[in-house]
PDB file of C-alpha atoms in Angstrom:
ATOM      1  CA  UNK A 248      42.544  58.648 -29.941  1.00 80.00           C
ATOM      2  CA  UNK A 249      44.166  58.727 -26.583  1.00 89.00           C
ATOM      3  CA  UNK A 250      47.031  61.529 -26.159  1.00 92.00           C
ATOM      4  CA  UNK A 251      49.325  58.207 -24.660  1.00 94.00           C
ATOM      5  CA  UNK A 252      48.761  56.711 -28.123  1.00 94.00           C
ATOM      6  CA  UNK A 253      49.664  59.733 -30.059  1.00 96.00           C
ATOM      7  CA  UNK A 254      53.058  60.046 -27.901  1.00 96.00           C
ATOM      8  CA  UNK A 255      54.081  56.843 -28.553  1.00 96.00           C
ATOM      9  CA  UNK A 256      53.489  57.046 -32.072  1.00 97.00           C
ATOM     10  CA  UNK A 257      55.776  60.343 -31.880  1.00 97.00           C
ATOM     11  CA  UNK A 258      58.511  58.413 -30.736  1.00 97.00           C
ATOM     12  CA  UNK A 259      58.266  55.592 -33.523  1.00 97.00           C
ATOM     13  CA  UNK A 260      58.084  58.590 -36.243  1.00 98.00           C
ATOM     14  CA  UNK A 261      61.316  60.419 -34.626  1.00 98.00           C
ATOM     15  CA  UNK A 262      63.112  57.036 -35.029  1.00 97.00           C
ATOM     16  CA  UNK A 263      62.131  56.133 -38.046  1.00 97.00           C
ATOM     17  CA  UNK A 264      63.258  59.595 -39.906  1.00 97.00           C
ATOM     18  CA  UNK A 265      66.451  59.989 -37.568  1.00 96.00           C
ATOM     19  CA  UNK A 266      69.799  59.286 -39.422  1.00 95.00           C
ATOM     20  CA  UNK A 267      71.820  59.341 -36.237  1.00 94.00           C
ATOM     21  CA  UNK A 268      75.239  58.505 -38.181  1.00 94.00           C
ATOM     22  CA  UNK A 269      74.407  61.665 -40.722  1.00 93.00           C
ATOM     23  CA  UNK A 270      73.972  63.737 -38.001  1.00 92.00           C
ATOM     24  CA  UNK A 271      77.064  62.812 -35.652  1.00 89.00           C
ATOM     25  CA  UNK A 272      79.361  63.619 -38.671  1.00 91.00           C
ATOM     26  CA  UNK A 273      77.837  66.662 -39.688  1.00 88.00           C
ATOM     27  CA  UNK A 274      79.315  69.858 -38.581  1.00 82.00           C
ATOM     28  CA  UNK A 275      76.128  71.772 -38.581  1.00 87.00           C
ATOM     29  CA  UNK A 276      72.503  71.212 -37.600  1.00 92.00           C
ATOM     30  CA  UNK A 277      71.412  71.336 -41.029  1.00 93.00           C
ATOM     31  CA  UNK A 278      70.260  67.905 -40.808  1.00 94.00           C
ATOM     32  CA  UNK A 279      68.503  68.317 -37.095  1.00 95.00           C
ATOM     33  CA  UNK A 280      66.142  70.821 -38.472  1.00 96.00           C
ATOM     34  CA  UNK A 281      65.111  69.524 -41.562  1.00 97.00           C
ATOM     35  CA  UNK A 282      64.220  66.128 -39.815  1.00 97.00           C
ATOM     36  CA  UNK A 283      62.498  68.134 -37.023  1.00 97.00           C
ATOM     37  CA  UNK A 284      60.589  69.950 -39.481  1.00 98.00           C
ATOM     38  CA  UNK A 285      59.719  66.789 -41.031  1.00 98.00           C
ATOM     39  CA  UNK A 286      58.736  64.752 -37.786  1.00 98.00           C
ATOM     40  CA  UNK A 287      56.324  67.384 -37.092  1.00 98.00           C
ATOM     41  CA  UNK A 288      54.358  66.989 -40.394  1.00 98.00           C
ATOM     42  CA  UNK A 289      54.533  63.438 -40.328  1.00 98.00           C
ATOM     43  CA  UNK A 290      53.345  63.618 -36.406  1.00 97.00           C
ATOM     44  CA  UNK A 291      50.768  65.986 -37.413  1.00 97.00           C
ATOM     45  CA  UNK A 292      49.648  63.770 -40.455  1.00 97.00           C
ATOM     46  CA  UNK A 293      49.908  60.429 -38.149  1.00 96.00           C
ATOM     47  CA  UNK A 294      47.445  62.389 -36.158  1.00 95.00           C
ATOM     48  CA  UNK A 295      45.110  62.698 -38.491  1.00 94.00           C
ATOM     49  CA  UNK A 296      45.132  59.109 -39.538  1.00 94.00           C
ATOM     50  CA  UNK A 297      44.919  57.868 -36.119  1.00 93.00           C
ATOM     51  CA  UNK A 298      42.126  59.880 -34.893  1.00 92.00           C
ATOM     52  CA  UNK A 299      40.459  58.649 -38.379  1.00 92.00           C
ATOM     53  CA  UNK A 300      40.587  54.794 -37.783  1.00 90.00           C
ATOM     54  CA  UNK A 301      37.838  53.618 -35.641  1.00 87.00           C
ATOM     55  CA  UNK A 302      38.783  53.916 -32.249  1.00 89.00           C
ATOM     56  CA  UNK A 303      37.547  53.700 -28.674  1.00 88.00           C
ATOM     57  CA  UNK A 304      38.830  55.731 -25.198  1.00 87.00           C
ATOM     58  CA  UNK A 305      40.480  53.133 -23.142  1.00 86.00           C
ATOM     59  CA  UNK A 306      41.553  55.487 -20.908  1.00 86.00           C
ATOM     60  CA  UNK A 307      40.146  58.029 -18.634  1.00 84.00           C
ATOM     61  CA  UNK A 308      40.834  61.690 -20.310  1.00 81.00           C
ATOM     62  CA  UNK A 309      42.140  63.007 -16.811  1.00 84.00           C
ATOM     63  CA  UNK A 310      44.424  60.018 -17.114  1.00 91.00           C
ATOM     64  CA  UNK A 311      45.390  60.327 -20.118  1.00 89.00           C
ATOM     65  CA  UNK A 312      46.179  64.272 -20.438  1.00 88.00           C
ATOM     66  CA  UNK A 313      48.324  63.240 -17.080  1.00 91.00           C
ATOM     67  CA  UNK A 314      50.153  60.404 -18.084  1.00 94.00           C
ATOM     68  CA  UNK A 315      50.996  62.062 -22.017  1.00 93.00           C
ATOM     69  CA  UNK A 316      52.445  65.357 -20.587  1.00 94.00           C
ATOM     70  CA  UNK A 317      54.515  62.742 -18.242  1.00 97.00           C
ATOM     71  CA  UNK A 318      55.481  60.792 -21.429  1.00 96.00           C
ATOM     72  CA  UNK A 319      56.299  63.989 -23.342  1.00 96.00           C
ATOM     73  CA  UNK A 320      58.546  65.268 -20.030  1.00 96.00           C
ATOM     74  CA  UNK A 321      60.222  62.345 -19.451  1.00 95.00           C
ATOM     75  CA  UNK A 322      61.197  61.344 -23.399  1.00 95.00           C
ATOM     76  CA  UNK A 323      62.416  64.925 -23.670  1.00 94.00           C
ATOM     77  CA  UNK A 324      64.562  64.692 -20.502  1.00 94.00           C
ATOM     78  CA  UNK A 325      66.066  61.078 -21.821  1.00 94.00           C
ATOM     79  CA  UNK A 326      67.010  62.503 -25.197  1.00 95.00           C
ATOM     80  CA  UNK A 327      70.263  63.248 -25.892  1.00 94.00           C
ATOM     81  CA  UNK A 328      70.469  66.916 -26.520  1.00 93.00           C
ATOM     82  CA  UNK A 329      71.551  66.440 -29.889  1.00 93.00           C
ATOM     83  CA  UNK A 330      68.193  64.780 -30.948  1.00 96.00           C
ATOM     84  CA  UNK A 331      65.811  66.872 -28.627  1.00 96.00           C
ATOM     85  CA  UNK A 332      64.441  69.140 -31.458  1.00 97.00           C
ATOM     86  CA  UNK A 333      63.680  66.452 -33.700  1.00 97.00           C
ATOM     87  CA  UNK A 334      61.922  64.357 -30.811  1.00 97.00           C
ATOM     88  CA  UNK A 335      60.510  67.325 -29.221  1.00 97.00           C
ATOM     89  CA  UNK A 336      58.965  68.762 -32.781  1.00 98.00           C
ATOM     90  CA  UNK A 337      57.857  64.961 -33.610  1.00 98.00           C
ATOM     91  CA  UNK A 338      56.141  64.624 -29.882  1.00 98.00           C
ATOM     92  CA  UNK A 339      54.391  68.439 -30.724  1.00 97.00           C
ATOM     93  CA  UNK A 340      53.189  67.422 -34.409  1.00 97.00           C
ATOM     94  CA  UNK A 341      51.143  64.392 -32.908  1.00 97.00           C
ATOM     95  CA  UNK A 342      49.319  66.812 -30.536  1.00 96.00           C
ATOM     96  CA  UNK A 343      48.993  70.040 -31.943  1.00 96.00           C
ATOM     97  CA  UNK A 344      45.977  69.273 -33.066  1.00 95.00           C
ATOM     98  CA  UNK A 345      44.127  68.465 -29.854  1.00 92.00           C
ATOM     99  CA  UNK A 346      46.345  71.595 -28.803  1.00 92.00           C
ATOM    100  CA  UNK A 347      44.222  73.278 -31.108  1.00 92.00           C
ATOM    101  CA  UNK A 348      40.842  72.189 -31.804  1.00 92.00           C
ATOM    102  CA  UNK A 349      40.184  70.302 -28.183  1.00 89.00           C
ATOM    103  CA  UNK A 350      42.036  72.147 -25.574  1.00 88.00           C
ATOM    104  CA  UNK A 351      40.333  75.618 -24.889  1.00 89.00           C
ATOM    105  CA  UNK A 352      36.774  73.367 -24.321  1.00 87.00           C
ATOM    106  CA  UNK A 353      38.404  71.143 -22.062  1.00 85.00           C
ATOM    107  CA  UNK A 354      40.343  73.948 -20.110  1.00 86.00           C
ATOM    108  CA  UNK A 355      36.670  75.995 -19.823  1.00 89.00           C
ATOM    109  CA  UNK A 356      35.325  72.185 -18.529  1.00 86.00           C
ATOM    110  CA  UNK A 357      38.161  71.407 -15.991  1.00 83.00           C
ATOM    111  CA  UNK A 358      39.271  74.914 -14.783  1.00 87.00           C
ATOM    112  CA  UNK A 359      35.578  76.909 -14.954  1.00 89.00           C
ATOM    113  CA  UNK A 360      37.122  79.466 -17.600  1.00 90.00           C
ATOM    114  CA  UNK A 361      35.676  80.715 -20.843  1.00 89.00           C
ATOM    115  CA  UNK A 362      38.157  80.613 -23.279  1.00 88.00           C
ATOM    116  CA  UNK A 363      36.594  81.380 -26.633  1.00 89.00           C
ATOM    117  CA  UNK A 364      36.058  77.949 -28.685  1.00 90.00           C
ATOM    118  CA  UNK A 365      36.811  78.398 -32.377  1.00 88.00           C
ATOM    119  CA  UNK A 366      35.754  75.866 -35.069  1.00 90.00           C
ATOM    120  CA  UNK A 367      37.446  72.732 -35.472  1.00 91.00           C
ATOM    121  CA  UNK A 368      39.901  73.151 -37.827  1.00 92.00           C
ATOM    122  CA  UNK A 369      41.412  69.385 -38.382  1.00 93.00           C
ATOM    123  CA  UNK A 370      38.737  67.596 -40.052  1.00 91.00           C
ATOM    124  CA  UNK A 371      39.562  64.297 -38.406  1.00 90.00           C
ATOM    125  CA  UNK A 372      37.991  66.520 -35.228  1.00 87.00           C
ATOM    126  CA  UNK A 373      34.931  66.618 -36.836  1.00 86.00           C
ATOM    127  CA  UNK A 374      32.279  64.403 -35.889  1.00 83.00           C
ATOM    128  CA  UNK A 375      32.007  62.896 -40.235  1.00 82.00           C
ATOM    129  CA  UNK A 376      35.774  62.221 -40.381  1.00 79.00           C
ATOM    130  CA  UNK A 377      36.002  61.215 -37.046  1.00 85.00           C
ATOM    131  CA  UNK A 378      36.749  57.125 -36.021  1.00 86.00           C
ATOM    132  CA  UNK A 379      35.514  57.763 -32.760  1.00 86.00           C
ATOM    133  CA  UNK A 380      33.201  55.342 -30.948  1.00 84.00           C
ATOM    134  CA  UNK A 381      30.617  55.833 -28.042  1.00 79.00           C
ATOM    135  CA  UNK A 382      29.851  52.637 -27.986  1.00 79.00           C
ATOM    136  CA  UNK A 383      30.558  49.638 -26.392  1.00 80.00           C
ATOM    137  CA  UNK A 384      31.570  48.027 -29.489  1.00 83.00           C
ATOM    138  CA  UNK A 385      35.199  48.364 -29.212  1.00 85.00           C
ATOM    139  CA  UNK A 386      36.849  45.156 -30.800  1.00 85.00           C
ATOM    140  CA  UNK A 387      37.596  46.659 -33.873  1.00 85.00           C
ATOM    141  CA  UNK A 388      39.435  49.670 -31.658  1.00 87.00           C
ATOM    142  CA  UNK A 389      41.092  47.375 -29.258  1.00 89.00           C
ATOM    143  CA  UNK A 390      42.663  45.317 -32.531  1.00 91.00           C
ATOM    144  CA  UNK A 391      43.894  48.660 -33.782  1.00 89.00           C
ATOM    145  CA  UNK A 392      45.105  49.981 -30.448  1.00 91.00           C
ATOM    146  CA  UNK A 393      47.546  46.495 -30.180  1.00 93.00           C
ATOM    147  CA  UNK A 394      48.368  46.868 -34.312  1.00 94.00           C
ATOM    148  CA  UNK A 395      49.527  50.685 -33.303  1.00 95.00           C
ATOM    149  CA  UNK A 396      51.924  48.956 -30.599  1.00 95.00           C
ATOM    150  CA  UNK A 397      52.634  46.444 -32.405  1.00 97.00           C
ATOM    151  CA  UNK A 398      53.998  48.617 -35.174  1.00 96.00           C
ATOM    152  CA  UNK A 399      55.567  51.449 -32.855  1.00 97.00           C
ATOM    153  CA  UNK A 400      57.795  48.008 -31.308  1.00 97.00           C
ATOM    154  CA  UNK A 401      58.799  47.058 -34.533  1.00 98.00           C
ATOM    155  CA  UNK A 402      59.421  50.210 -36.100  1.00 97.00           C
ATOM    156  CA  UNK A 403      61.928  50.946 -32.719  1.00 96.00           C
ATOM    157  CA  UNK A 404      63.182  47.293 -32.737  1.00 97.00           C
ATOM    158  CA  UNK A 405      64.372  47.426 -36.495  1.00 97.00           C
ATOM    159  CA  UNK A 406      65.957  51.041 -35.574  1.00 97.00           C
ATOM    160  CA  UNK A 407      67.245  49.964 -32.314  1.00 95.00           C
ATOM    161  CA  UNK A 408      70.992  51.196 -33.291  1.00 94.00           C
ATOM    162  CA  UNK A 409      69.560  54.701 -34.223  1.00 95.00           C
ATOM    163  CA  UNK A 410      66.996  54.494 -31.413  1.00 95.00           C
ATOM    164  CA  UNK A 411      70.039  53.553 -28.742  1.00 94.00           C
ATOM    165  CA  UNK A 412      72.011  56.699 -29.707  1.00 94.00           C
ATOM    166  CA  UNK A 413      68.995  59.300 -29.744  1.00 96.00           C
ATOM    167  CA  UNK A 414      67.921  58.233 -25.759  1.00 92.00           C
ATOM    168  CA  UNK A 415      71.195  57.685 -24.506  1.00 74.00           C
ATOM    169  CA  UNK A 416      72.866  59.130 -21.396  1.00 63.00           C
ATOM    170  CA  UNK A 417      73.327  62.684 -22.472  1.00 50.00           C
ATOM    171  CA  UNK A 418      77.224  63.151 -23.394  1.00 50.00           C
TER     172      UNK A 418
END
């Protein structure tokens, strides 16, 4: 699936697990670390479940690699600074494994460099576990692509309070 996709799922998953009234009256970062640590698995895992539904590439991979590191930049920068590890671990769990198993081969593509390529080691990267589709038969992928949305919106709407305080002006 598209990096843009996994980014915005990031967000959802940093929302959802973010007890913003927990945190603002603790007196350590106890709490901010545990639900970093936590966003990251469950980015990681949403990953892997993603990349496994059936699934087209809607856009462009130049694009896309563009637009998520813009995503990632930006969300980090309108974070509050109390929330940034959570957000930032949540936004790395939902790539690291296209950090992994797909970026050296695409580097060696764009850039002309021969970075050694090592096995796939996510299995949703390999080509039985994978949902991807070469095809032009994309319905199925474009229905799951709007569900994904669909669910990040609600997922933000119903944690809107929580949501509100984590992107905030930075106090």
């Amino acid at each position: 699936m598209n990096v843009i996709f996994h980014t915005t799922t990031a967000i959802s998953v940093a929302v959802l697990l973010t007890d913003t009234k927990r945190i603002e009256q603790s007196t350590t970062c106890k709490h901010v670390i545990w639900t970093g640590i936590l966003a990251f698995a469950i980015g990681l895992i949403s990953h892997g479940v993603l990349d496994y539904i059936p699934h087209c590439y809607p856009i462009n991979s130049k694009l896309d690699a563009a637009t998520g590191l813009a995503m990632i930049l930006t969300i980090t920068w309108l974070t509050n600074k109390k929330y940034r590890l959570i957000i930032g671990l949540s936004l790395l769990g939902s790539i690291f494994p296209d950090l992994i198993d797909l970026s050296p081969a695409i580097i060696n593509k764009q850039l002309g460099l021969s970075l050694p390529i090592i096995e796939k080691i996510f299995p949703w990267h390999l080509h039985d576990y994978s949902g991807s589709i070469y095809s032009d038969r994309c319905n199925n992928s474009t229905l799951n692509h709007i569900l994904l949305l669909l669910t990040v919106s609600i997922v933000v709407w119903c944690r809107r309070t929580d949501a509100k305080l984590m992107f905030k002006s930075n106090v």
